[in-house]
Amino acid sequence: MRIPLSWLREFAQVPAGATAEDVMAELVTVGFEEEAVHRPTDTLQGPIVVGQVLSIVKEPQTNGKTINWCQVRVVPEGRQQGLTGEGIDPSGVQGIICGAHNFVEGDKVLVTLPGAVLPGDFRISARQTYGHLSAGMIASVRELGIGEDHDGILVLSRIGLDPDLGTDAMELLGLYDQAAEINVTPDRGYAFSIRGVAREYAHATGTSFTDPASRVRAPAALTGGHGVKLNDDAPVYGKTGCDRFVARTVRGVDAGRPTPPWMTSRLRLAGIRSISLPVDISNYVMLELGQPTHCYDLDTLSGDIVVRRAVAGEKITTLDGKERKLDVEDLLITDGSGAIGIAGVMGGAATEVSGSTSNVLVEAAHFDEVSIGRSRRRHRLPSEASKRFERGVDWQVAGIAAQRVVDLLVELAGGTADEAGTDVGTAPDTVTIELPAAFASERIGIDFSDGQIVTSLEDLGAVVVKNVTSYTVTAPSWRNDLETKEDLTEEIARLVGYDSIPATLPVAPPGRGLTRVQQQRRRLVQALADAGLTEVLAYPFVSKAANDTFGVDTEGGARRALKLANPISEEHGYLRTSILPGLIEVAKRNQSRGFRDLALFEAGLVFLPGDTLGTASIPPLGARPGDEVLDALYDGVPDQPLYLAAVFTGHDSPAAAGHSPRAWDWADALDIARLAGNVLGVEIVVSQGQHQAFHPGRAAQLALRTGEVLGFAGELHPKLLAAHDMPARTVALEFNADTLFEAAADVIVARHISTYPVASQDVALVVPHEVPAEEVLTALREGAGELLEDVALFDVYAGKGIEEGTKSLAFSLRFRAGDRTLTADEASAARESAVAVAHERFGAVQR
């Protein structure tokens, strides 16, 4: 929103010497963000004065052009020139060359004298041209930077001016004015007006405010005017599209009269170009009061005005000359001929005010924010009116805005207002909010006094009633964003001053720290980072082939996945069911940039849709769905467990003198999986695994003691690595972290550390070749009893001396008691018990 300072001063006490920067600094204190300063004098400097053309001598040139050699008086006749400078004639008559031909002798024009500077750093000086010394320039609006008129020289009589010669043109055209531009958040639509900003400036400075609406004398009631019907048979979310429509008639308007310079100057500084007097008046009132209005050529209307929804296939040609196909949800202004405007967005070309218009119907209506916002987005038709309507306009100001337009049409366009008028609609219920007395202080952290609370809310325009333990607050009609006690609290803090809020952190209530799962996740991620892995984030969008490869164990299986309705690319049109595809892409990208030794991991969500996906219909907006509807929505949301994956390429460390780095292998992936289990106090069972994305002989299955599979680890499949242009022997792991969290104990209890010596014994067992070593190790652990501290496989042998079809597994067993030193017989007995269980389960024989 751009705020011309001269306009703001009419309603707020802005100091005479205040600049746009000063105004923005004050507005920042009440929550507005400064955007820019608009000051014509930054690019335009005088002397620029009013002159009168005394004579014009037309001189044809050899290039085919005809130039005018003009004598222009720039001071009143009989007076001497008071300005000095090189090229300024003391007689007050300047000789000027001009190429335009839209003026005649006797016309009063704007003359830029030597020493003036025009936009684009164009400096005016006396110079020899076309055989004459031209000392100045007769200016057009385009050259002055105040418009895009291509008709030529600005003749002052054509804009209704007859000033004295020598008058400062910059003051005449309001070019010494300046505008402050602020950013208005969507919830503060009232600030898209001088009325709203002036009120906020008064809040910021503690000075008085004059409501521009109070200066307008509108009739208490209107009857007998143009017929208007509000007929919304399909309201959006049950809210009528138009709940007030005011129509006033002004006859005998001279629409061709020029817009006064003071009005065009303010409109220009506010960012709106001058179009015609009726349209300029409508825009001026919109900027002043925040209520958009529209002027119709009354003689082009056919019958009563009806506000209704569009019908299928209906079309309209809007003021921008484009034919638009309407949607059945569009709210329209219609007459007997059909649609004459998209309500609150843009009027139709058929009833547009033109230079021949003599009778004007003024509309000031109040429309539903949602209806206007949807139409604006649907037709990609932003306008100053829709910008205000979709943020909320004061219902009470419509009649005042219509009267203001009528008054200006009478004053400036010579019209006569009808006493009759139309005002139909139903006022909305007032919004009353209960604010507990201590709520604002507790929420903000400042002990607000009763006086601060009441004064702040009353300054907003609210009506406040003090009760024993609370305040009953009736929000003003122009603040449709005030609906809850939190909204009022924010306003109190804003007006008392954000700088009053102490810069201290509040004490967190007990029992509201991190949840158990949040703590587990942090420990897990931190442990992997401490182990030397680098955390990365990959895109969750993958191809169907990637989901079918990494999300399914067996080759040829299809993974049920969630397809995106509007993917970034069709190649990656699904949500991931595994983290590894994205992680491999990250590794591949780093490899292509020369980073060969990588250890990357990611903890993120995967998306596993079940039998139910989505719902048959979407519940309407504007009201909280019932519990059954919410349950159905949640049932249709895919399961999103947290997975953890890692990828290793290259070596575990950089090469150095005296040090040969070791290549990552499948054992490193298993070590990271075991580390994750150790951090959470969960034992992960490792066994031979089969997964189509992993090497058939170098893949391990990760599971819990209960048998529930967590994931897989090992070397990725050579074909997959070749297809992705990845280094051979790249290893990876992936497991369901949520399942690991569920298996973890709430409190991890450290094992007792015995101070007694350990008793170590080895055993070599011959078992069938197909028996996994992990299962034999499990049998030994169970059979050895509580004296066993640790068991580990240290050798596998098959060959000479071993029966064909069998293998020898050598295990190291560590025994220790917590209360005594074990004897060799006790250790041996425990070992024999362990061997007995292995023999019973697998036929294991000691070698």
Coordinates of N, CA, C and O in Angstrom, one line a residue, residues 679-751:
V679 N 23.0 -48.6 20.6 CA 22.7 -47.3 21.1 C 21.3 -47.3 21.8 O 21.1 -46.6 22.8
L680 N 20.4 -48.1 21.2 CA 19.1 -48.2 21.8 C 18.9 -49.4 22.7 O 17.7 -49.5 23.3
G681 N 19.9 -50.2 22.9 CA 19.8 -51.3 23.8 C 19.0 -52.4 23.3 O 18.3 -53.2 24.0
V682 N 19.0 -52.6 21.9 CA 18.3 -53.7 21.3 C 19.3 -54.6 20.6 O 20.1 -54.1 19.8
E683 N 19.1 -55.9 20.8 CA 20.0 -56.8 20.1 C 19.5 -57.1 18.7 O 18.3 -57.4 18.5
I684 N 20.3 -56.9 17.7 CA 19.9 -57.1 16.3 C 20.5 -58.4 15.8 O 21.7 -58.7 16.0
V685 N 19.7 -59.3 15.4 CA 20.1 -60.6 14.9 C 20.4 -60.5 13.4 O 19.6 -60.1 12.6
V686 N 21.6 -60.9 13.1 CA 22.1 -60.9 11.7 C 22.1 -62.3 11.2 O 22.7 -63.2 11.8
S687 N 21.6 -62.5 10.0 CA 21.6 -63.8 9.3 C 21.7 -63.6 7.8 O 21.5 -62.5 7.3
Q688 N 22.0 -64.7 7.1 CA 22.1 -64.6 5.7 C 20.7 -64.1 5.1 O 19.7 -64.6 5.5
G689 N 20.8 -63.2 4.2 CA 19.6 -62.6 3.7 C 19.6 -62.6 2.2 O 20.6 -62.7 1.5
Q690 N 18.4 -62.4 1.6 CA 18.2 -62.4 0.2 C 17.3 -61.2 -0.2 O 16.2 -61.0 0.3
H691 N 17.9 -60.3 -1.0 CA 17.1 -59.1 -1.4 C 17.6 -58.7 -2.8 O 18.8 -58.7 -3.1
Q692 N 16.7 -58.5 -3.7 CA 17.0 -58.2 -5.1 C 17.9 -57.1 -5.3 O 18.6 -57.0 -6.3
A693 N 18.0 -56.1 -4.4 CA 18.9 -54.9 -4.5 C 20.3 -55.2 -4.0 O 21.1 -54.4 -4.2
F694 N 20.5 -56.3 -3.3 CA 21.8 -56.6 -2.7 C 22.4 -57.8 -3.4 O 21.8 -58.7 -4.0
H695 N 23.7 -57.9 -3.2 CA 24.5 -59.0 -3.8 C 23.9 -60.4 -3.2 O 23.7 -60.5 -2.0
P696 N 23.7 -61.3 -4.1 CA 23.1 -62.6 -3.6 C 23.9 -63.3 -2.5 O 23.3 -64.1 -1.7
G697 N 25.2 -63.2 -2.5 CA 26.0 -63.9 -1.5 C 26.6 -63.0 -0.4 O 27.3 -63.5 0.5
R698 N 26.3 -61.7 -0.5 CA 26.9 -60.8 0.5 C 25.9 -59.8 1.1 O 26.0 -58.6 1.1
A699 N 24.7 -60.4 1.4 CA 23.7 -59.6 2.0 C 23.2 -60.3 3.3 O 23.2 -61.5 3.4
A700 N 22.9 -59.5 4.3 CA 22.5 -60.0 5.6 C 21.1 -59.4 5.9 O 20.8 -58.3 5.6
Q701 N 20.3 -60.2 6.6 CA 19.0 -59.8 7.0 C 19.1 -59.4 8.5 O 19.8 -60.0 9.3
L702 N 18.5 -58.2 8.8 CA 18.5 -57.7 10.1 C 17.2 -57.9 10.8 O 16.2 -57.6 10.2
A703 N 17.2 -58.5 12.0 CA 15.9 -58.8 12.6 C 16.0 -58.7 14.1 O 17.1 -58.6 14.7
L704 N 14.9 -58.7 14.8 CA 14.8 -58.7 16.2 C 14.9 -60.1 16.7 O 14.7 -61.1 16.0
R705 N 15.1 -60.3 18.0 CA 15.0 -61.6 18.6 C 13.7 -62.3 18.4 O 13.6 -63.5 18.4
T706 N 12.6 -61.4 18.3 CA 11.3 -62.0 18.1 C 11.1 -62.5 16.7 O 10.1 -63.2 16.4
G707 N 12.0 -62.3 15.8 CA 11.9 -62.7 14.4 C 11.4 -61.7 13.4 O 11.4 -61.9 12.2
E708 N 11.0 -60.5 14.0 CA 10.5 -59.5 13.1 C 11.7 -58.9 12.3 O 12.7 -58.4 12.9
V709 N 11.5 -58.8 11.0 CA 12.6 -58.3 10.1 C 12.6 -56.8 10.2 O 11.6 -56.1 10.0
L710 N 13.8 -56.3 10.4 CA 14.0 -54.8 10.4 C 14.4 -54.3 9.0 O 14.0 -53.3 8.6
G711 N 15.3 -55.0 8.3 CA 15.8 -54.6 7.1 C 17.0 -55.4 6.6 O 17.1 -56.6 7.0
F712 N 17.8 -54.8 5.7 CA 18.9 -55.6 5.1 C 20.2 -54.7 5.1 O 20.1 -53.5 5.2
A713 N 21.3 -55.4 5.0 CA 22.6 -54.8 5.0 C 23.6 -55.6 4.1 O 23.4 -56.8 4.1
G714 N 24.5 -55.0 3.5 CA 25.5 -55.7 2.7 C 25.9 -55.0 1.5 O 25.8 -53.8 1.4
E715 N 26.4 -55.8 0.5 CA 26.9 -55.2 -0.7 C 25.8 -55.1 -1.7 O 25.0 -56.0 -1.9
L716 N 25.7 -53.9 -2.4 CA 24.6 -53.8 -3.4 C 24.9 -54.6 -4.6 O 26.0 -55.0 -4.9
H717 N 23.8 -55.0 -5.3 CA 23.9 -55.9 -6.5 C 24.8 -55.3 -7.6 O 24.6 -54.1 -7.9
P718 N 25.7 -56.1 -8.2 CA 26.6 -55.5 -9.2 C 25.8 -54.9 -10.4 O 26.2 -53.9 -10.9
K719 N 24.7 -55.6 -10.8 CA 24.0 -55.0 -11.9 C 23.4 -53.7 -11.6 O 23.3 -52.8 -12.4
L720 N 22.9 -53.6 -10.4 CA 22.3 -52.3 -10.0 C 23.3 -51.2 -9.9 O 23.1 -50.1 -10.4
L721 N 24.5 -51.5 -9.4 CA 25.6 -50.5 -9.4 C 26.1 -50.1 -10.8 O 26.3 -48.9 -11.0
A722 N 26.1 -51.1 -11.7 CA 26.5 -50.7 -13.1 C 25.4 -49.9 -13.7 O 25.7 -48.9 -14.4
A723 N 24.1 -50.1 -13.5 CA 23.1 -49.3 -14.0 C 23.1 -47.9 -13.5 O 22.7 -47.0 -14.3
H724 N 23.5 -47.7 -12.3 CA 23.6 -46.4 -11.7 C 25.0 -45.7 -11.8 O 25.2 -44.7 -11.3
D725 N 25.9 -46.4 -12.6 CA 27.2 -45.9 -12.7 C 27.9 -45.6 -11.4 O 28.5 -44.6 -11.2
M726 N 27.7 -46.6 -10.5 CA 28.3 -46.5 -9.2 C 29.5 -47.4 -9.0 O 29.6 -48.4 -9.8
P727 N 30.5 -47.1 -8.1 CA 31.6 -48.0 -8.0 C 31.2 -49.4 -7.6 O 30.3 -49.6 -6.8
A728 N 32.0 -50.4 -8.1 CA 31.8 -51.8 -7.6 C 32.0 -51.9 -6.1 O 32.8 -51.1 -5.6
R729 N 31.4 -52.9 -5.5 CA 31.6 -53.1 -4.1 C 31.0 -52.0 -3.2 O 31.4 -51.9 -2.0
T730 N 30.1 -51.2 -3.7 CA 29.4 -50.3 -2.9 C 28.5 -51.0 -1.9 O 27.8 -51.9 -2.3
V731 N 28.5 -50.6 -0.6 CA 27.7 -51.3 0.4 C 26.7 -50.4 1.0 O 26.8 -49.1 0.9
A732 N 25.6 -51.0 1.5 CA 24.5 -50.2 2.0 C 23.8 -50.9 3.1 O 24.0 -52.1 3.3
L733 N 22.9 -50.2 3.8 CA 22.0 -50.8 4.8 C 20.8 -50.0 4.9 O 20.8 -48.8 4.6
E734 N 19.7 -50.6 5.3 CA 18.4 -49.9 5.5 C 17.6 -50.7 6.4 O 17.5 -52.0 6.3
F735 N 17.0 -50.0 7.4 CA 16.1 -50.7 8.4 C 15.0 -49.8 8.8 O 15.1 -48.6 8.7
N736 N 14.0 -50.4 9.4 CA 12.8 -49.7 9.9 C 13.2 -49.2 11.3 O 13.2 -50.0 12.3
A737 N 13.5 -47.9 11.5 CA 13.9 -47.3 12.8 C 12.7 -47.3 13.7 O 12.9 -47.5 15.0
D738 N 11.5 -47.1 13.3 CA 10.3 -47.1 14.2 C 10.2 -48.5 14.9 O 9.9 -48.5 16.1
T739 N 10.4 -49.5 14.1 CA 10.3 -50.9 14.7 C 11.4 -51.1 15.8 O 11.2 -51.7 16.9
L740 N 12.6 -50.5 15.5 CA 13.7 -50.6 16.5 C 13.3 -49.8 17.7 O 13.6 -50.2 18.9
F741 N 12.7 -48.6 17.6 CA 12.3 -47.8 18.7 C 11.3 -48.5 19.6 O 11.4 -48.5 20.8
E742 N 10.4 -49.2 19.0 CA 9.3 -49.9 19.7 C 9.9 -51.0 20.5 O 9.4 -51.4 21.6
A743 N 11.0 -51.7 20.0 CA 11.6 -52.8 20.7 C 12.5 -52.3 21.8 O 12.9 -53.1 22.7
A744 N 12.9 -51.1 21.8 CA 13.8 -50.6 22.8 C 13.1 -50.4 24.2 O 12.0 -50.1 24.2
A745 N 13.9 -50.6 25.2 CA 13.3 -50.4 26.6 C 13.2 -49.0 26.9 O 14.0 -48.1 26.3
D746 N 12.3 -48.6 27.7 CA 12.2 -47.2 28.1 C 13.5 -46.7 28.8 O 13.9 -45.5 28.6
V747 N 14.1 -47.5 29.6 CA 15.3 -47.1 30.3 C 16.3 -48.2 30.0 O 16.1 -49.4 30.2
I748 N 17.5 -47.9 29.5 CA 18.6 -48.8 29.2 C 19.4 -49.0 30.5 O 20.0 -48.0 31.0
V749 N 19.4 -50.2 31.0 CA 20.2 -50.5 32.2 C 21.5 -51.1 31.9 O 21.6 -52.1 31.2
A750 N 22.6 -50.5 32.3 CA 23.9 -51.0 32.0 C 24.2 -52.3 32.8 O 23.7 -52.5 33.9
R751 N 24.8 -53.2 32.1 CA 25.2 -54.5 32.7 C 26.2 -54.3 33.8 O 27.1 -53.5 33.7

